[in-house]
GROMACS .gro file of C-alpha atoms in nm:
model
  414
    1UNK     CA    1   3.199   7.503   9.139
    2UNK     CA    2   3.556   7.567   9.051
    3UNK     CA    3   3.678   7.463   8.735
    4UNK     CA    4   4.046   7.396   8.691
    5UNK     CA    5   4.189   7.408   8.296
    6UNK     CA    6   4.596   7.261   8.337
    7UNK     CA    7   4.843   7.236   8.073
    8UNK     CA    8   5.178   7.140   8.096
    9UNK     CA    9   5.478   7.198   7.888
   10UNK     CA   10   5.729   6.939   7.740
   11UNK     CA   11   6.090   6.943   7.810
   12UNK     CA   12   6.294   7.174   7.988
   13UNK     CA   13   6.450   7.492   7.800
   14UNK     CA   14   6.798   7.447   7.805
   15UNK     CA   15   7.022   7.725   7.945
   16UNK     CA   16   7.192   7.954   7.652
   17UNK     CA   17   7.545   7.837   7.651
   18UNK     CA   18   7.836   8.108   7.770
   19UNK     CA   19   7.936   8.298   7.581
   20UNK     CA   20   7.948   8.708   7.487
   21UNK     CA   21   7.668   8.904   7.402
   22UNK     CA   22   7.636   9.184   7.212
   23UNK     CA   23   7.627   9.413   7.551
   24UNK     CA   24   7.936   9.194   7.699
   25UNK     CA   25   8.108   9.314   7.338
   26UNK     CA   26   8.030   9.693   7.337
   27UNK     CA   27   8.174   9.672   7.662
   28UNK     CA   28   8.510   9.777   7.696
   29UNK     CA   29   8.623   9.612   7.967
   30UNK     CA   30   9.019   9.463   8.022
   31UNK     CA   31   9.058   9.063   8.021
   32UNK     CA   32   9.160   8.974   8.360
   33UNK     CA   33   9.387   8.710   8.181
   34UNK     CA   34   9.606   8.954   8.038
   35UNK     CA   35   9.867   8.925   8.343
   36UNK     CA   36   9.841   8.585   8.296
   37UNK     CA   37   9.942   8.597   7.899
   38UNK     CA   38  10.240   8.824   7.993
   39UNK     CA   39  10.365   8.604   8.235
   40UNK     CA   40  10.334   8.339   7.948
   41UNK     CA   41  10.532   8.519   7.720
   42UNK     CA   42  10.794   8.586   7.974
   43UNK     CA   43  10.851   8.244   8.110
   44UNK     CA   44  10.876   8.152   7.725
   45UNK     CA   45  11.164   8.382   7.718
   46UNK     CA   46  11.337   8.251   8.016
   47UNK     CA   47  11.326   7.879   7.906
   48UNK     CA   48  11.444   7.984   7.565
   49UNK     CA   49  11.784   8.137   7.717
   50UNK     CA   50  11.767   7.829   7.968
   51UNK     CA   51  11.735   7.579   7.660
   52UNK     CA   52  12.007   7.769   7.487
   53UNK     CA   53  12.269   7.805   7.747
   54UNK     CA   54  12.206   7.387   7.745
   55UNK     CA   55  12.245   7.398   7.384
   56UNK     CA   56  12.600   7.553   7.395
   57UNK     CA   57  12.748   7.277   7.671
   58UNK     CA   58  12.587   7.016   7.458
   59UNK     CA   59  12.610   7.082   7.136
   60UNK     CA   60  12.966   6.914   7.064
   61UNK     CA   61  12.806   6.614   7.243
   62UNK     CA   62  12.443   6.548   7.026
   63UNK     CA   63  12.447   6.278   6.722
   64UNK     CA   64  12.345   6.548   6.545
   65UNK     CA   65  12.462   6.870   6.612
   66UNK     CA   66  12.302   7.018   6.288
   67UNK     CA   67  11.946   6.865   6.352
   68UNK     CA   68  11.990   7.025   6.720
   69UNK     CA   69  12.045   7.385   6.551
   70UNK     CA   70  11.740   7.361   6.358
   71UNK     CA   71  11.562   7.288   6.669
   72UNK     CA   72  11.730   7.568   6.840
   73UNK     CA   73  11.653   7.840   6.544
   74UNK     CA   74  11.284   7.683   6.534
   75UNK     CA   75  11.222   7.784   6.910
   76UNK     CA   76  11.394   8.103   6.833
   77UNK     CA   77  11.177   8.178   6.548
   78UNK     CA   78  10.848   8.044   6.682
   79UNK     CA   79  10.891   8.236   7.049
   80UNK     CA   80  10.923   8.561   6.868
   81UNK     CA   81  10.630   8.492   6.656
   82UNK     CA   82  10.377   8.399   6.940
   83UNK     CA   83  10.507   8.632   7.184
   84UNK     CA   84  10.421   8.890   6.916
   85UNK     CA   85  10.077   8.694   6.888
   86UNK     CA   86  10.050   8.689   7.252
   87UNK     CA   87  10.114   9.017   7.281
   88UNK     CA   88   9.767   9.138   7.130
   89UNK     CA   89   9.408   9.043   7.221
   90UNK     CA   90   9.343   8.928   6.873
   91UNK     CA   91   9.619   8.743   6.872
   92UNK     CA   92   9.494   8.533   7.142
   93UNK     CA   93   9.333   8.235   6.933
   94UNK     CA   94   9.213   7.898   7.008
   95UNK     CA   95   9.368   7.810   6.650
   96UNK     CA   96   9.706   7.937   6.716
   97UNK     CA   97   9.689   7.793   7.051
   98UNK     CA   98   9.609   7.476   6.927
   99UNK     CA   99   9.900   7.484   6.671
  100UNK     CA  100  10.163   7.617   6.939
  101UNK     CA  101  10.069   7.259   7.144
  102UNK     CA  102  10.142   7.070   6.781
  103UNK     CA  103  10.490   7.294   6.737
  104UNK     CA  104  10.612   7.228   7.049
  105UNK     CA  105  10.548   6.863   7.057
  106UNK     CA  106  10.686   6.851   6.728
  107UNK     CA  107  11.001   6.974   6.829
  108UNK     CA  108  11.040   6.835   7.182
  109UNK     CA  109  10.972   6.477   6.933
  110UNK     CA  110  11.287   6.569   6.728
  111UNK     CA  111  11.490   6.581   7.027
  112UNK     CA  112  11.478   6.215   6.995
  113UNK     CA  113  11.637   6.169   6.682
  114UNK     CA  114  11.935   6.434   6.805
  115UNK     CA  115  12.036   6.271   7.149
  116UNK     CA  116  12.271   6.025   7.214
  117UNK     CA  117  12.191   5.710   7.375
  118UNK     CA  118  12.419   5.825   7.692
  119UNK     CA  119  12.266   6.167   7.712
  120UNK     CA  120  11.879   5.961   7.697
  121UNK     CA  121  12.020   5.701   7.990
  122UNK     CA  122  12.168   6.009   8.178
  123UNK     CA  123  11.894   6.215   8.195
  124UNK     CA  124  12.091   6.515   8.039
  125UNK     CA  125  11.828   6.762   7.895
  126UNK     CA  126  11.658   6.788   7.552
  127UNK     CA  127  11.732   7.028   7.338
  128UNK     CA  128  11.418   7.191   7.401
  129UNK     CA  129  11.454   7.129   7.807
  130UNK     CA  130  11.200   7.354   8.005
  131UNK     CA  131  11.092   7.507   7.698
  132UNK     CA  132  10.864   7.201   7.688
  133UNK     CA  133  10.631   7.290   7.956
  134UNK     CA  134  10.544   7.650   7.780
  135UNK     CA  135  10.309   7.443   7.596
  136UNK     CA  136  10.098   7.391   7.901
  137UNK     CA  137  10.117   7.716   8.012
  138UNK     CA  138   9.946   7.908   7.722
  139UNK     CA  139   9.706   7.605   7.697
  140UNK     CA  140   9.607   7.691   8.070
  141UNK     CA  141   9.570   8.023   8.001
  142UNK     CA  142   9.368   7.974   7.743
  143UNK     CA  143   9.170   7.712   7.862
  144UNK     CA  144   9.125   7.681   8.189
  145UNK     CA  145   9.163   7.400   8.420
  146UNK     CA  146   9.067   7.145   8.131
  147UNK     CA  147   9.340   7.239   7.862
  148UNK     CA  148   9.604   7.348   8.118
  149UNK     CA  149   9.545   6.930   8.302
  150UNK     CA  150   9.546   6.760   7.929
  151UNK     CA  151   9.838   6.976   7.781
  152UNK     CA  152  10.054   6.871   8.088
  153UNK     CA  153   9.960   6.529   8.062
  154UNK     CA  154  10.038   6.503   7.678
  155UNK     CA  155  10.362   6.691   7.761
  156UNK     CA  156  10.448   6.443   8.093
  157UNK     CA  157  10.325   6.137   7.901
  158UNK     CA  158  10.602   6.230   7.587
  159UNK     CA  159  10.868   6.270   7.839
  160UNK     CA  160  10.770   5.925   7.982
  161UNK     CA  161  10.807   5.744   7.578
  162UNK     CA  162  11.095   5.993   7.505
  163UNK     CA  163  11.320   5.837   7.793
  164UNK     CA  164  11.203   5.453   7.815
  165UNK     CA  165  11.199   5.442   8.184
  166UNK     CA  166  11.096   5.563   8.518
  167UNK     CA  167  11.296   5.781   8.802
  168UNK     CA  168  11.196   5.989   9.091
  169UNK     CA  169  11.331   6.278   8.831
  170UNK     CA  170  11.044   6.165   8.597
  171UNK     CA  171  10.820   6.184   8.828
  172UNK     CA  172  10.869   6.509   8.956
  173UNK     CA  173  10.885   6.649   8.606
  174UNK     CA  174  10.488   6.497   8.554
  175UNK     CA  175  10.381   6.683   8.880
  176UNK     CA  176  10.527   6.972   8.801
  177UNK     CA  177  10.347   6.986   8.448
  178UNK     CA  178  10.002   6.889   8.588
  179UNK     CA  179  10.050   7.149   8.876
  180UNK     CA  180  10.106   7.407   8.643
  181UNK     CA  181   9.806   7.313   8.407
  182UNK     CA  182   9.565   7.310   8.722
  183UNK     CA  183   9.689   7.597   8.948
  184UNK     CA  184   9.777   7.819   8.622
  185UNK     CA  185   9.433   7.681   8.454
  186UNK     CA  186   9.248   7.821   8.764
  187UNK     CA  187   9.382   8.139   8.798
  188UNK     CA  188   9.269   8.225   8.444
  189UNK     CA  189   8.903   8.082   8.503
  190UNK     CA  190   8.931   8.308   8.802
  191UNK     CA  191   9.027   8.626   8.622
  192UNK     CA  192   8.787   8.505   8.344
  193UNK     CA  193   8.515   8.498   8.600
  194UNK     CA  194   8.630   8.839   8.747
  195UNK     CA  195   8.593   8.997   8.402
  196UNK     CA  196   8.277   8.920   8.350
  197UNK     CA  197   8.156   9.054   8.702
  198UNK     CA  198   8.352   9.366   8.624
  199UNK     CA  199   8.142   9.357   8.306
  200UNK     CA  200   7.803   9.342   8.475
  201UNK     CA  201   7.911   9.592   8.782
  202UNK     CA  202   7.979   9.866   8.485
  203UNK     CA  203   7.657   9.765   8.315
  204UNK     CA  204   7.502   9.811   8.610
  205UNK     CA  205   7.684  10.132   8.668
  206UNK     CA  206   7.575  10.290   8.374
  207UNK     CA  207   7.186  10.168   8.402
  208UNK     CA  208   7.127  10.281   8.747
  209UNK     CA  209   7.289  10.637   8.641
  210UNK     CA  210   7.133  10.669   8.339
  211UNK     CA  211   6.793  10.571   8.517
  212UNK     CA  212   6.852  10.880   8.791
  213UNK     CA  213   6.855  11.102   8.522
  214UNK     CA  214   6.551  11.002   8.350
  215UNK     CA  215   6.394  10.998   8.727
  216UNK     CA  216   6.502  11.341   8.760
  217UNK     CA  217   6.375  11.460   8.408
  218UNK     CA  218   6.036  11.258   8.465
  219UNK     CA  219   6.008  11.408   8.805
  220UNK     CA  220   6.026  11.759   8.717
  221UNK     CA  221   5.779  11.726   8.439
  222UNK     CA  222   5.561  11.412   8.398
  223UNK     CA  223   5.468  11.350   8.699
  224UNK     CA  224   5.417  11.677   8.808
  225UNK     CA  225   5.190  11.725   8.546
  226UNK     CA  226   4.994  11.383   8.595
  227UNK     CA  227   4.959  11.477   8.983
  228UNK     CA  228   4.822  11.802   8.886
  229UNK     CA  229   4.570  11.649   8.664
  230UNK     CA  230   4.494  11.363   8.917
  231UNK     CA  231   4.384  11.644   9.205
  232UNK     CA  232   4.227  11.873   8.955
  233UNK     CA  233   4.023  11.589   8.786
  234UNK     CA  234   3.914  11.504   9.123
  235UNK     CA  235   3.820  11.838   9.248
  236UNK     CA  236   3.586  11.865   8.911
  237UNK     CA  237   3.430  11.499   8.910
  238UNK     CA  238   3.204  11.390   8.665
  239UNK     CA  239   3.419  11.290   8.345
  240UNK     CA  240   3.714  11.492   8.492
  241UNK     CA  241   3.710  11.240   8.747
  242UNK     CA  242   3.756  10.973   8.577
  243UNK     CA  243   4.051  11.058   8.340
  244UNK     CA  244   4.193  11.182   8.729
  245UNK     CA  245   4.179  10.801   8.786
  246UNK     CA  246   4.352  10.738   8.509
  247UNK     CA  247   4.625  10.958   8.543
  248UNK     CA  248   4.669  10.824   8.883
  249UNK     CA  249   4.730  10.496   8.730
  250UNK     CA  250   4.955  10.620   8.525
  251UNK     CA  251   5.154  10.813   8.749
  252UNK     CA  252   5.170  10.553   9.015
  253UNK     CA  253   5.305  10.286   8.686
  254UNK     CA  254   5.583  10.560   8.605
  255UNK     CA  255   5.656  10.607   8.952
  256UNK     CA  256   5.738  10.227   9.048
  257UNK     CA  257   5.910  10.200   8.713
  258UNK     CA  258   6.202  10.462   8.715
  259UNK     CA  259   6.238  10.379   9.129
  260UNK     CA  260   6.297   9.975   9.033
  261UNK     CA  261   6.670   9.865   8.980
  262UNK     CA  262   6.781   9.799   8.691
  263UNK     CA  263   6.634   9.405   8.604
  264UNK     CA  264   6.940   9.261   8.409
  265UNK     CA  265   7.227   9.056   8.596
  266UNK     CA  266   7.480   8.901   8.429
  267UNK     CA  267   7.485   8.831   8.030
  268UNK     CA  268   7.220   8.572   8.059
  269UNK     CA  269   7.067   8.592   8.412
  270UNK     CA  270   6.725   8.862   8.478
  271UNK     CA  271   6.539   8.961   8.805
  272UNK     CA  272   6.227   8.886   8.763
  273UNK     CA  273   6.086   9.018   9.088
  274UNK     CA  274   6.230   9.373   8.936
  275UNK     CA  275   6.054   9.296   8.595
  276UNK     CA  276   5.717   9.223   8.757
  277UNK     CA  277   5.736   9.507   9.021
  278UNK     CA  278   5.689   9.755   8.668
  279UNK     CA  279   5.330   9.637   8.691
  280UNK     CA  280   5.226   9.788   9.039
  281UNK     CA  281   4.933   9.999   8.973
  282UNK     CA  282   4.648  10.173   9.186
  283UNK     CA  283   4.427   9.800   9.023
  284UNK     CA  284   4.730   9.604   9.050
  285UNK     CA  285   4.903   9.438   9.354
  286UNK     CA  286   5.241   9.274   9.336
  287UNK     CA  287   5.425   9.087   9.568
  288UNK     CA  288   5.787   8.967   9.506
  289UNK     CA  289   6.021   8.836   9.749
  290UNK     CA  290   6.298   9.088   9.855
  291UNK     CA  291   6.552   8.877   9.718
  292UNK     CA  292   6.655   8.934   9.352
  293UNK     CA  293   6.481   8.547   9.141
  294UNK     CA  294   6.743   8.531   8.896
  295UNK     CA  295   6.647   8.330   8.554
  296UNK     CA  296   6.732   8.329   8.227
  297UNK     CA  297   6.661   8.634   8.055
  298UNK     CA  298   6.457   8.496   7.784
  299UNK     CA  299   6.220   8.304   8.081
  300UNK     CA  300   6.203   8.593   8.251
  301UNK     CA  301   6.117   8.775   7.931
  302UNK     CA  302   5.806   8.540   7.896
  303UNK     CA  303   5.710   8.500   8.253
  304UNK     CA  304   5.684   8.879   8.217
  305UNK     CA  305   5.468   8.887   7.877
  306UNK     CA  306   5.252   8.611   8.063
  307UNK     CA  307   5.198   8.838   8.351
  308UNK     CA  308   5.147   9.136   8.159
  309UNK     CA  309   4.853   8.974   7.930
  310UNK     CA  310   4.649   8.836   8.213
  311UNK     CA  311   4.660   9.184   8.358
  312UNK     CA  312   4.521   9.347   8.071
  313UNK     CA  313   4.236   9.075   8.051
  314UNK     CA  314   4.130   9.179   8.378
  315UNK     CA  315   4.159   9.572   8.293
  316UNK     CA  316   3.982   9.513   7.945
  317UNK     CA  317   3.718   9.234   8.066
  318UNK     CA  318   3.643   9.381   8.385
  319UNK     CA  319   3.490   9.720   8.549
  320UNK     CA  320   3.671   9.948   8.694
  321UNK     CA  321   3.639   9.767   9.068
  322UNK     CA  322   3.825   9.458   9.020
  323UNK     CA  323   4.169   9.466   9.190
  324UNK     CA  324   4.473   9.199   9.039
  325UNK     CA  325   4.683   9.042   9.257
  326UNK     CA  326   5.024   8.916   9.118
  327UNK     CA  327   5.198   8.705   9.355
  328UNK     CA  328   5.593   8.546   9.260
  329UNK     CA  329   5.696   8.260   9.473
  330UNK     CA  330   6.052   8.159   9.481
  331UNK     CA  331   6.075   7.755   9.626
  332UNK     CA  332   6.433   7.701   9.498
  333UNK     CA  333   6.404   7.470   9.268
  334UNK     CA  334   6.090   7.595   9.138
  335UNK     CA  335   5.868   7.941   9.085
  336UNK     CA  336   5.570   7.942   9.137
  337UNK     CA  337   5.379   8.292   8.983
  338UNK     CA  338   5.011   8.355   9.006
  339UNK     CA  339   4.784   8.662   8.886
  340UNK     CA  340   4.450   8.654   9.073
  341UNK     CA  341   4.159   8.896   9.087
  342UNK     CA  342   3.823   8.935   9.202
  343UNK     CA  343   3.622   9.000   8.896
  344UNK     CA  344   3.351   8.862   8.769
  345UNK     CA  345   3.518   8.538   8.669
  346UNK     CA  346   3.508   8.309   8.285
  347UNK     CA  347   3.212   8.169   8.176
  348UNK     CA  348   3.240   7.796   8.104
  349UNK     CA  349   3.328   7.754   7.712
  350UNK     CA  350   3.400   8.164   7.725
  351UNK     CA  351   3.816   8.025   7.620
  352UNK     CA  352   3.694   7.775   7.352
  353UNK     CA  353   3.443   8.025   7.170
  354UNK     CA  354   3.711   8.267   7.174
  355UNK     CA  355   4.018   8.048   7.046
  356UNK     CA  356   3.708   7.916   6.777
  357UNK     CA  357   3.649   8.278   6.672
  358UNK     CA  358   4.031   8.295   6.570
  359UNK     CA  359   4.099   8.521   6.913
  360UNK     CA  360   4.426   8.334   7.025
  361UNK     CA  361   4.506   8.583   7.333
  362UNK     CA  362   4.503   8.312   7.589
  363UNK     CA  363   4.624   8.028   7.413
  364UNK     CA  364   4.940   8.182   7.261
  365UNK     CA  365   5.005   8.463   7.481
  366UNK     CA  366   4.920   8.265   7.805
  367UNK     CA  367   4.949   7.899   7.778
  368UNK     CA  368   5.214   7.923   7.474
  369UNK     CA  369   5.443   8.068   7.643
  370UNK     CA  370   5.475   7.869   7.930
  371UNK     CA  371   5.441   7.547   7.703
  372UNK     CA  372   5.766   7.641   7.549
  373UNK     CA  373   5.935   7.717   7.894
  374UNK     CA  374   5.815   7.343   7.985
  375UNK     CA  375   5.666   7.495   8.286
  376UNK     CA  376   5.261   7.401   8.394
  377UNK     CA  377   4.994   7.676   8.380
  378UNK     CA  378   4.620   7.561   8.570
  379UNK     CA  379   4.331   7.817   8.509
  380UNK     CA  380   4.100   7.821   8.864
  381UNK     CA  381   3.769   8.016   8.752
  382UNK     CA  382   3.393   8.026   8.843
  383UNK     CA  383   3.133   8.288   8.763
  384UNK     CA  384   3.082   8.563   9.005
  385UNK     CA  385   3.429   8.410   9.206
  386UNK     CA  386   3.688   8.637   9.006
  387UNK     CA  387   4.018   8.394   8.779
  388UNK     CA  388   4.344   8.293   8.874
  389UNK     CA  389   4.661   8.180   8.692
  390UNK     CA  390   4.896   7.962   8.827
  391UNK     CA  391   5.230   7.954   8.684
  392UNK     CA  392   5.496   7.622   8.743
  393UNK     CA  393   5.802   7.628   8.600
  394UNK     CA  394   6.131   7.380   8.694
  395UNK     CA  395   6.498   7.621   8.750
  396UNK     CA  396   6.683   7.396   8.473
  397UNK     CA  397   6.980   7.373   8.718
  398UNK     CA  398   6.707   7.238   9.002
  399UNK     CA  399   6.918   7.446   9.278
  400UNK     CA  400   6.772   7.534   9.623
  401UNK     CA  401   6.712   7.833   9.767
  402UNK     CA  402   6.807   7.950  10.116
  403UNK     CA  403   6.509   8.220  10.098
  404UNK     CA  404   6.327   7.969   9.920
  405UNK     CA  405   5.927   7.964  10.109
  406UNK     CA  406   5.844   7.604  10.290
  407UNK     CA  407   5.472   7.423  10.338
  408UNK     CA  408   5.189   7.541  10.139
  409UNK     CA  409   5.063   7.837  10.009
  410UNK     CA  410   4.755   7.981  10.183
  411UNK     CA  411   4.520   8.111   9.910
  412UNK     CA  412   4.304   8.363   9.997
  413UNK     CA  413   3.914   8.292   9.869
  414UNK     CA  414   3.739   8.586   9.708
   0.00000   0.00000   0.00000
């Protein structure tokens, strides 16, 4: 009879937020928003000299041609200090930011107290005029489609309670500031984007180069020797024959780990058909689809430690006949990862005698970790019919796979 032992974890691990980590930071990589920042800067400059060509025609004109001068010499002053800002990367703050949207609402709000009631009615400009909508600009660079939309509403929605009415000139003045929030907002979540796969592509880079090297190195020396002892262990027998085994096992390990990709993708995202492929041994069989099964690097860190115990079970429980089979699944929304072998299968009350005598292998190492994943782990054993793990786990974004496998599984009795 089969017995079947299932546990099954609690909520889902939540994704790590973006963000850098400490290889995204060592790398020194460009910020695809820096165009974006320049152009900033220099549209700042051109509705400065716009503002103040405006400010000359009107200035005999204002109520108050001395509060008008103040707001003039503040946009001076406060366009040379964030274009100077601007012009570094640590400059580039969500503080200052933040304050530049309370300056230039600030002064764009004075305007009120400066026009006449004929130049309001009219339509003629503010003192601060296109100047205004620079505010939205370095709040969609910044942040993205979000803060680029909100900054040209606030800005829009101030022109609408500056003026007291509605025209078709209104109007077009609130498209224009949402259009540059969105279409200015998404270019710098594009370049944002692009940075980061820039990022990974050199990462990559260096891995794949660096591994080469240590290939070659290993090559020319460690393997050579273990293949030398392998056939000349073999030739002897006896005792010689068995440490020949050994080295085999070795050598074939070291082989399928320097000729395996490097696992990481992205700054949270791991292969963990790459991971698991390490294990591949003259005992061991893996199969992992030929698509990369991207997860968060921490899962795939576990999945991996999960893997890597049951194997050594078998190789420390077993003799030197039994064969492990480690088989990765990929459904879409869900993995599916089992490590089977034909040995000489757990006793009944083997676990609980061992977890009793204070040996916790299988219930922190095994079930543990795939408790705190919130995935399910079922344990199918029987004397003299070998032990299998199956491994559940949820993708916490629940996507589908094009490559992902339909119908059952066959499973292959031993």
């Amino acid at each position: 009879m089969w017995r079947t032992l299932t546990t099954t974890g609690g909520s889902e691990q939540a994704t790590p937020p973006h963000g850098n980590t400490p290889d995204e930071q060592a790398e020194p990589v460009p910020d695809g928003r820096i165009p974006l920042w320049r152009a900033h800067n220099g549209l700042r400059v051109l509705a400065l000299i716009y503002a103040f060509t405006w400010f000359c025609v009107l200035l005999p004109e204002y109520r108050s041609p001395v509060g008008a001068s103040v707001i003039m010499a503040a946009m001076v002053c406060w366009t040379t200090y964030t274009i100077w800002r601007y012009s570094k990367p640590s400059g580039r703050t969500r503080t200052l930011v933040l304050v530049d949207q309370a300056v230039t609402m600030t002064l764009f709000g004075l305007c009120y107290f400066v026009l006449t009631e004929h130049q309001m009615d009219q339509g003629l400009p503010t003192v601060v005029t296109i100047w205004h909508a620079s505010m939205v600009t370095v709040a969609a660079v910044r942040f993205g489609i979000p803060g680029g939309f909100a900054s040209g509403a606030v800005a829009a929605a101030a022109n609408f309670a500056m003026r007291g009415y509605i025209d078709a000139n209104m109007w077009m003045d609130t498209v224009l500031h949402l259009a540059i929030g969105l279409l200015l907002g998404l270019a710098s979540e594009t370049a944002e984007h692009s940075t980061r796969r820039l990022a990974r592509a050199l990462r990559t880079e260096a891995a794949t180069a660096e591994r080469e090297r240590l290939a070659r190195d290993i090559h020319d020396s460690v393997l050579q020797v273990l293949a030398r002892v392998r056939r000349r262990g073999g030739e002897l027998g006896g005792e010689a024959a068995e440490l020949a085994a050994l080295a085999g096992e070795q050598e074939t390990a070291l082989r399928n780990l320097i000729s395996t990709g490097p696992a990481e993708r992205g700054e949270t995202s791991t292969d963990l058909a790459a991971r698991l492929r390490v294990l591949a041994g003259t005992r061991v069989n893996v199969s992992v689809p030929a698509t990369e099964v991207t997860l968060p690097a921490e899962t795939v860190s576990a999945l991996f430690s999960v893997t890597r115990e049951a194997v050594q079970n078998v190789e420390d429980h077993t003799g030197p006949e039994t064969h492990t089979w480690v088989l990765l699944e990929d459904l879409g929304s869900e993995i599916v990862l089992s490590i089977r072998d034909n040995g000489p299968g757990i006793p009944d009350g083997r676990l609980e005698e061992a977890a009793a005598a204070g040996r916790m292998g299988v219930a922190q190492s095994i079930r543990g970790r795939v408790e705190s994943l919130g995935g399910s782990i079922a344990l199918d054993t029987s004397v003299g019919e070998g032990t299998e793990w199956e491994i559940r786990l949820t993708r916490a974004d629940g996507r589908e796979n094009d490559h992902a496998h339909s119908g059952e599984r066959a499973r292959e009795k031993h």
